[in-house]
Amino acid sequence: MRLLLCAMLLVPLVLGPLTGCYRPLFDENLPRHQYESYDTARNGQQPTEEYDLFGNPQPTLRTRLNNR
């Protein structure tokens, strides 16, 4: 009886985190920071990622940070 009760309590605790989130926390269209509308008006739309030699997407940190 105790084993069944423990199993009924442990199964949701173990399987709960495995389900994960079904949608992203933040919308992709929302600004990333409070100055993004100013930066877009001044410098134009900045790319968020570029592709390396193998075609894998990489964040464009140098490009986005050098314009300041």
C-alpha atoms as a printed R data frame, in Angstrom:
   type eleno elety resid chain resno      x      y       z
1  ATOM     1    CA   MET     A     1  0.000  0.000   0.000
2  ATOM     2    CA   ARG     A     2  2.802  2.399   0.913
3  ATOM     3    CA   LEU     A     3  4.718  1.500  -2.219
4  ATOM     4    CA   LEU     A     4  1.706  2.327  -4.379
5  ATOM     5    CA   LEU     A     5  1.222  5.656  -2.607
6  ATOM     6    CA   CYS     A     6  4.897  6.562  -3.020
7  ATOM     7    CA   ALA     A     7  4.772  5.620  -6.705
8  ATOM     8    CA   MET     A     8  1.669  7.768  -7.229
9  ATOM     9    CA   LEU     A     9  3.466 10.741  -5.658
10 ATOM    10    CA   LEU     A    10  6.819 10.265  -7.368
11 ATOM    11    CA   VAL     A    11  5.596  9.706 -10.934
12 ATOM    12    CA   PRO     A    12  4.237 13.268 -11.389
13 ATOM    13    CA   LEU     A    13  7.342 14.726  -9.744
14 ATOM    14    CA   VAL     A    14  9.633 12.850 -12.116
15 ATOM    15    CA   LEU     A    15  7.589 13.316 -15.299
16 ATOM    16    CA   GLY     A    16  6.543 16.930 -14.664
17 ATOM    17    CA   PRO     A    17  9.853 18.612 -15.559
18 ATOM    18    CA   LEU     A    18 10.183 16.460 -18.678
19 ATOM    19    CA   THR     A    19  7.160 18.083 -20.292
20 ATOM    20    CA   GLY     A    20  8.881 21.489 -20.619
21 ATOM    21    CA   CYS     A    21  7.378 24.698 -21.950
22 ATOM    22    CA   TYR     A    22  5.113 24.585 -24.946
23 ATOM    23    CA   ARG     A    23  5.867 28.143 -26.108
24 ATOM    24    CA   PRO     A    24  8.775 30.589 -25.774
25 ATOM    25    CA   LEU     A    25  8.856 32.859 -22.769
26 ATOM    26    CA   PHE     A    26  9.285 36.063 -24.797
27 ATOM    27    CA   ASP     A    27  7.838 36.909 -28.201
28 ATOM    28    CA   GLU     A    28 10.410 37.298 -30.985
29 ATOM    29    CA   ASN     A    29  8.840 40.602 -32.101
30 ATOM    30    CA   LEU     A    30  9.252 42.328 -28.732
31 ATOM    31    CA   PRO     A    31 12.241 44.680 -28.325
32 ATOM    32    CA   ARG     A    32 15.281 43.110 -26.691
33 ATOM    33    CA   HIS     A    33 16.133 46.250 -24.710
34 ATOM    34    CA   GLN     A    34 14.758 49.722 -24.104
35 ATOM    35    CA   TYR     A    35 16.941 51.388 -26.767
36 ATOM    36    CA   GLU     A    36 16.165 49.027 -29.637
37 ATOM    37    CA   SER     A    37 13.703 51.382 -31.341
38 ATOM    38    CA   TYR     A    38 16.319 54.162 -31.233
39 ATOM    39    CA   ASP     A    39 19.041 51.858 -32.590
40 ATOM    40    CA   THR     A    40 16.761 50.664 -35.383
41 ATOM    41    CA   ALA     A    41 15.908 54.237 -36.386
42 ATOM    42    CA   ARG     A    42 19.564 55.275 -36.302
43 ATOM    43    CA   ASN     A    43 21.440 52.260 -37.709
44 ATOM    44    CA   GLY     A    44 18.695 50.223 -39.367
45 ATOM    45    CA   GLN     A    45 17.676 46.682 -38.516
46 ATOM    46    CA   GLN     A    46 20.616 44.741 -37.078
47 ATOM    47    CA   PRO     A    47 20.967 41.053 -37.920
48 ATOM    48    CA   THR     A    48 20.699 38.775 -34.907
49 ATOM    49    CA   GLU     A    49 22.643 35.848 -36.356
50 ATOM    50    CA   GLU     A    50 24.989 34.973 -39.184
51 ATOM    51    CA   TYR     A    51 26.070 31.656 -40.622
52 ATOM    52    CA   ASP     A    52 29.570 30.258 -40.232
53 ATOM    53    CA   LEU     A    53 31.521 28.296 -42.858
54 ATOM    54    CA   PHE     A    54 29.540 25.142 -42.127
55 ATOM    55    CA   GLY     A    55 26.117 26.819 -42.282
56 ATOM    56    CA   ASN     A    56 25.503 26.825 -38.536
57 ATOM    57    CA   PRO     A    57 23.828 29.969 -37.166
58 ATOM    58    CA   GLN     A    58 25.970 32.021 -34.781
59 ATOM    59    CA   PRO     A    59 24.948 35.203 -32.916
60 ATOM    60    CA   THR     A    60 26.384 38.366 -34.470
61 ATOM    61    CA   LEU     A    61 27.770 39.809 -31.265
62 ATOM    62    CA   ARG     A    62 30.763 41.580 -32.827
63 ATOM    63    CA   THR     A    63 28.655 43.215 -35.529
64 ATOM    64    CA   ARG     A    64 25.991 44.378 -33.094
65 ATOM    65    CA   LEU     A    65 28.448 45.637 -30.467
66 ATOM    66    CA   ASN     A    66 30.916 47.402 -32.816
67 ATOM    67    CA   ASN     A    67 28.306 49.865 -34.108
68 ATOM    68    CA   ARG     A    68 28.178 51.686 -30.791
